[in-house]
Amino acid sequence: MTLPVTQTVDVIWWITAVEIPAVASLFWLHWRMRSELLGRVEQLRTRAETDASDLRDALAAFKLDVARNYVSIPYLKDVEKRLTGHLLRIEAKLDMPPIPGKKDLSL
């Protein structure tokens, strides 16, 4: 079965006038979206690298600030020893029996 000539021309006209521009438009749309997506991915990657670098710098600055401005471990151990000594002396005084002749002022 062969198509009449007018119907063949209509199909060719349809392909030429509608299908080819539609497919070309879809191809152009896909290409443009892909280009924009790649550009945005690159921007995000650059931003993430910059943010990570800034965070590393801020962490290093914070560590340096802590090392300079807060107590050192030896100083903290010294304070702990002195506090322990004072607490032991207080405990020893509390464990001593009361001296006869002194009033009990605890009431």
Coordinates of N, CA and C in Angstrom, one line a residue:
M1 N 0.8 -1.2 0.0 CA 0.0 0.0 0.0 C 0.9 1.2 0.0
T2 N 0.7 2.0 -1.0 CA 1.4 3.3 -1.1 C 0.6 4.4 -0.7
L3 N 1.2 5.4 -0.1 CA 0.5 6.6 0.3 C 0.3 7.5 -0.9
P4 N -0.7 8.3 -0.9 CA -0.9 9.2 -2.0 C 0.2 10.3 -1.8
V5 N 0.5 11.0 -2.9 CA 1.6 12.0 -2.9 C 1.3 13.1 -1.9
T6 N 0.1 13.6 -1.8 CA -0.3 14.7 -0.9 C 0.0 14.3 0.5
Q7 N -0.3 13.0 0.9 CA -0.1 12.6 2.3 C 1.4 12.5 2.5
T8 N 2.2 12.1 1.6 CA 3.6 12.0 1.8 C 4.2 13.4 2.0
V9 N 3.7 14.3 1.2 CA 4.2 15.7 1.3 C 3.8 16.3 2.7
D10 N 2.6 15.9 3.2 CA 2.2 16.4 4.5 C 3.1 15.8 5.6
V11 N 3.5 14.6 5.5 CA 4.3 14.0 6.5 C 5.7 14.6 6.4
I12 N 6.2 14.9 5.2 CA 7.5 15.5 5.1 C 7.4 17.0 5.6
W13 N 6.3 17.6 5.3 CA 6.2 19.0 5.8 C 6.1 19.0 7.3
W14 N 5.4 18.0 7.9 CA 5.3 17.9 9.4 C 6.6 17.7 10.0
I15 N 7.4 16.8 9.4 CA 8.8 16.6 9.9 C 9.6 17.8 9.8
T16 N 9.6 18.5 8.7 CA 10.4 19.6 8.4 C 9.9 20.8 9.3
A17 N 8.7 21.1 9.3 CA 8.2 22.3 10.0 C 8.0 22.1 11.5
V18 N 7.8 20.9 12.0 CA 7.5 20.8 13.4 C 8.5 19.9 14.1
E19 N 8.8 18.7 13.6 CA 9.6 17.8 14.3 C 11.1 18.2 14.5
I20 N 11.7 18.7 13.4 CA 13.1 19.1 13.4 C 13.3 20.3 14.3
P21 N 12.5 21.3 14.3 CA 12.6 22.4 15.2 C 12.4 22.0 16.7
A22 N 11.4 21.1 16.9 CA 11.1 20.6 18.2 C 12.3 19.9 18.8
V23 N 12.9 19.0 18.0 CA 14.0 18.2 18.4 C 15.2 19.1 18.6
A24 N 15.4 20.0 17.7 CA 16.5 21.0 17.9 C 16.4 21.8 19.2
S25 N 15.1 22.2 19.4 CA 14.9 23.0 20.7 C 15.2 22.2 21.9
L26 N 14.8 20.9 21.9 CA 15.0 20.0 23.0 C 16.5 19.8 23.2
F27 N 17.2 19.6 22.1 CA 18.7 19.4 22.2 C 19.3 20.7 22.7
W28 N 18.9 21.9 22.3 CA 19.5 23.1 22.8 C 19.2 23.3 24.2
L29 N 17.9 23.0 24.7 CA 17.5 23.1 26.1 C 18.4 22.2 26.9
H30 N 18.6 20.9 26.5 CA 19.4 20.0 27.2 C 20.8 20.5 27.3
W31 N 21.4 21.0 26.2 CA 22.8 21.5 26.2 C 22.9 22.7 27.2
R32 N 22.0 23.6 27.2 CA 22.0 24.8 28.0 C 21.9 24.4 29.5
M33 N 20.9 23.5 29.8 CA 20.8 23.1 31.2 C 22.0 22.4 31.7
R34 N 22.6 21.6 30.8 CA 23.9 20.9 31.2 C 25.0 21.9 31.5
S35 N 25.1 22.9 30.6 CA 26.2 23.9 30.8 C 25.9 24.7 32.1
E36 N 24.7 25.1 32.4 CA 24.4 25.8 33.6 C 24.7 24.9 34.8
L37 N 24.3 23.6 34.7 CA 24.5 22.7 35.9 C 26.0 22.6 36.1
L38 N 26.8 22.4 35.1 CA 28.2 22.3 35.3 C 28.8 23.5 35.9
G39 N 28.3 24.7 35.5 CA 28.8 26.0 36.0 C 28.5 26.1 37.5
R40 N 27.2 25.7 37.9 CA 26.8 25.8 39.3 C 27.6 24.8 40.1
V41 N 27.8 23.6 39.6 CA 28.6 22.6 40.3 C 30.0 23.1 40.6
E42 N 30.6 23.8 39.6 CA 31.9 24.3 39.8 C 31.9 25.5 40.8
Q43 N 30.9 26.3 40.8 CA 30.8 27.4 41.8 C 30.6 26.8 43.2
L44 N 29.8 25.7 43.3 CA 29.6 25.1 44.6 C 30.9 24.5 45.1
R45 N 31.7 23.8 44.2 CA 32.9 23.2 44.6 C 33.9 24.3 45.1
T46 N 34.0 25.4 44.3 CA 34.9 26.4 44.7 C 34.5 27.0 46.1
R47 N 33.2 27.2 46.3 CA 32.7 27.8 47.5 C 33.0 26.8 48.7
A48 N 32.8 25.5 48.4 CA 33.0 24.5 49.5 C 34.5 24.5 49.9
E49 N 35.4 24.6 48.9 CA 36.8 24.6 49.2 C 37.2 25.9 50.0
T50 N 36.6 27.0 49.6 CA 36.9 28.2 50.3 C 36.4 28.1 51.7
D51 N 35.2 27.6 51.9 CA 34.6 27.5 53.3 C 35.5 26.5 54.1
A52 N 35.9 25.4 53.5 CA 36.7 24.5 54.3 C 38.0 25.1 54.7
S53 N 38.6 25.9 53.8 CA 39.9 26.6 54.1 C 39.7 27.6 55.2
D54 N 38.6 28.3 55.1 CA 38.3 29.3 56.2 C 38.0 28.6 57.5
L55 N 37.4 27.5 57.5 CA 37.1 26.7 58.8 C 38.5 26.2 59.3
R56 N 39.3 25.7 58.5 CA 40.6 25.3 58.9 C 41.4 26.4 59.6
D57 N 41.4 27.6 58.9 CA 42.1 28.7 59.5 C 41.5 29.2 60.8
A58 N 40.2 29.2 60.9 CA 39.5 29.5 62.2 C 39.8 28.5 63.3
L59 N 39.8 27.3 62.9 CA 40.2 26.2 64.0 C 41.6 26.4 64.4
A60 N 42.5 26.7 63.5 CA 43.9 26.9 63.9 C 44.0 28.1 64.8
A61 N 43.3 29.2 64.5 CA 43.4 30.4 65.3 C 42.8 30.1 66.7
F62 N 41.7 29.3 66.7 CA 41.1 29.0 68.0 C 42.0 28.2 68.9
K63 N 42.7 27.2 68.3 CA 43.6 26.4 69.0 C 44.8 27.2 69.5
L64 N 45.3 28.1 68.7 CA 46.3 29.0 69.2 C 45.9 29.9 70.3
D65 N 44.6 30.4 70.2 CA 44.1 31.3 71.3 C 43.9 30.5 72.6
V66 N 43.5 29.2 72.5 CA 43.4 28.4 73.7 C 44.7 28.1 74.3
A67 N 45.7 27.8 73.4 CA 47.1 27.6 73.9 C 47.7 28.8 74.6
R68 N 47.3 30.0 74.2 CA 47.9 31.2 74.7 C 47.2 31.6 76.0
N69 N 45.9 31.6 76.0 CA 45.1 32.2 77.0 C 44.5 31.4 78.1
Y70 N 44.5 30.1 77.9 CA 44.0 29.2 79.0 C 45.1 28.5 79.7
V71 N 44.7 27.9 80.9 CA 45.7 27.3 81.7 C 46.5 26.2 81.1
S72 N 47.7 26.0 81.5 CA 48.4 24.9 81.0 C 48.2 23.7 81.9
I73 N 48.5 22.5 81.5 CA 48.3 21.3 82.2 C 49.2 21.3 83.5
P74 N 50.4 21.6 83.5 CA 51.2 21.6 84.7 C 50.6 22.6 85.7
Y75 N 50.2 23.8 85.3 CA 49.6 24.7 86.2 C 48.3 24.2 86.8
L76 N 47.5 23.5 86.0 CA 46.3 22.9 86.5 C 46.6 21.8 87.5
K77 N 47.6 21.0 87.3 CA 48.0 19.9 88.2 C 48.4 20.6 89.5
D78 N 49.2 21.7 89.5 CA 49.6 22.4 90.7 C 48.5 22.9 91.5
V79 N 47.5 23.5 90.8 CA 46.3 24.0 91.5 C 45.5 22.8 92.2
E80 N 45.4 21.7 91.4 CA 44.8 20.5 92.0 C 45.5 20.0 93.2
K81 N 46.8 20.0 93.2 CA 47.5 19.5 94.4 C 47.3 20.4 95.6
R82 N 47.3 21.7 95.3 CA 47.1 22.7 96.4 C 45.7 22.5 97.0
L83 N 44.7 22.4 96.1 CA 43.3 22.2 96.6 C 43.2 20.9 97.4
T84 N 43.8 19.9 96.9 CA 43.7 18.6 97.6 C 44.3 18.7 99.0
G85 N 45.5 19.4 99.1 CA 46.1 19.6 100.4 C 45.3 20.4 101.3
H86 N 44.6 21.5 100.9 CA 43.8 22.2 101.7 C 42.6 21.4 102.2
L87 N 42.0 20.7 101.3 CA 40.8 19.8 101.7 C 41.2 18.8 102.7
L88 N 42.4 18.2 102.5 CA 42.8 17.2 103.5 C 43.0 17.8 104.9
R89 N 43.6 19.0 104.9 CA 43.8 19.7 106.2 C 42.4 20.0 106.9
I90 N 41.5 20.5 106.1 CA 40.1 20.8 106.6 C 39.5 19.5 107.1
E91 N 39.6 18.4 106.4 CA 39.1 17.1 106.8 C 39.7 16.7 108.2
A92 N 41.0 16.9 108.3 CA 41.7 16.5 109.5 C 41.2 17.3 110.7
K93 N 41.0 18.6 110.5 CA 40.5 19.5 111.5 C 39.1 19.0 111.9
L94 N 38.3 18.6 111.0 CA 36.9 18.2 111.3 C 36.9 16.8 112.0
D95 N 37.9 16.0 111.8 CA 38.0 14.7 112.4 C 38.5 14.8 113.8
M96 N 39.1 15.9 114.2 CA 39.7 16.0 115.6 C 38.5 16.1 116.6
P97 N 38.7 15.5 117.8 CA 37.7 15.6 118.8 C 37.6 17.0 119.3
P98 N 36.4 17.4 119.8 CA 36.3 18.8 120.3 C 37.1 19.0 121.5
I99 N 37.6 20.2 121.7 CA 38.4 20.6 122.8 C 37.5 20.9 124.0
P100 N 37.7 20.2 125.2 CA 36.8 20.5 126.3 C 37.0 22.0 126.8
G101 N 35.9 22.6 127.1 CA 36.0 24.0 127.6 C 35.6 25.0 126.5
K102 N 35.6 24.6 125.3 CA 35.1 25.6 124.3 C 33.7 25.3 124.0
K103 N 32.9 26.4 123.8 CA 31.5 26.3 123.5 C 31.3 25.7 122.1
D104 N 30.2 25.0 122.0 CA 29.8 24.5 120.7 C 29.0 25.5 120.0
L105 N 29.5 26.2 118.9 CA 28.8 27.2 118.3 C 28.1 26.8 117.0
S106 N 28.0 25.5 116.8 CA 27.4 25.0 115.6 C 25.9 25.0 115.7
L107 N 25.3 25.1 116.9 CA 23.8 25.2 117.0 C 23.4 26.5 116.7

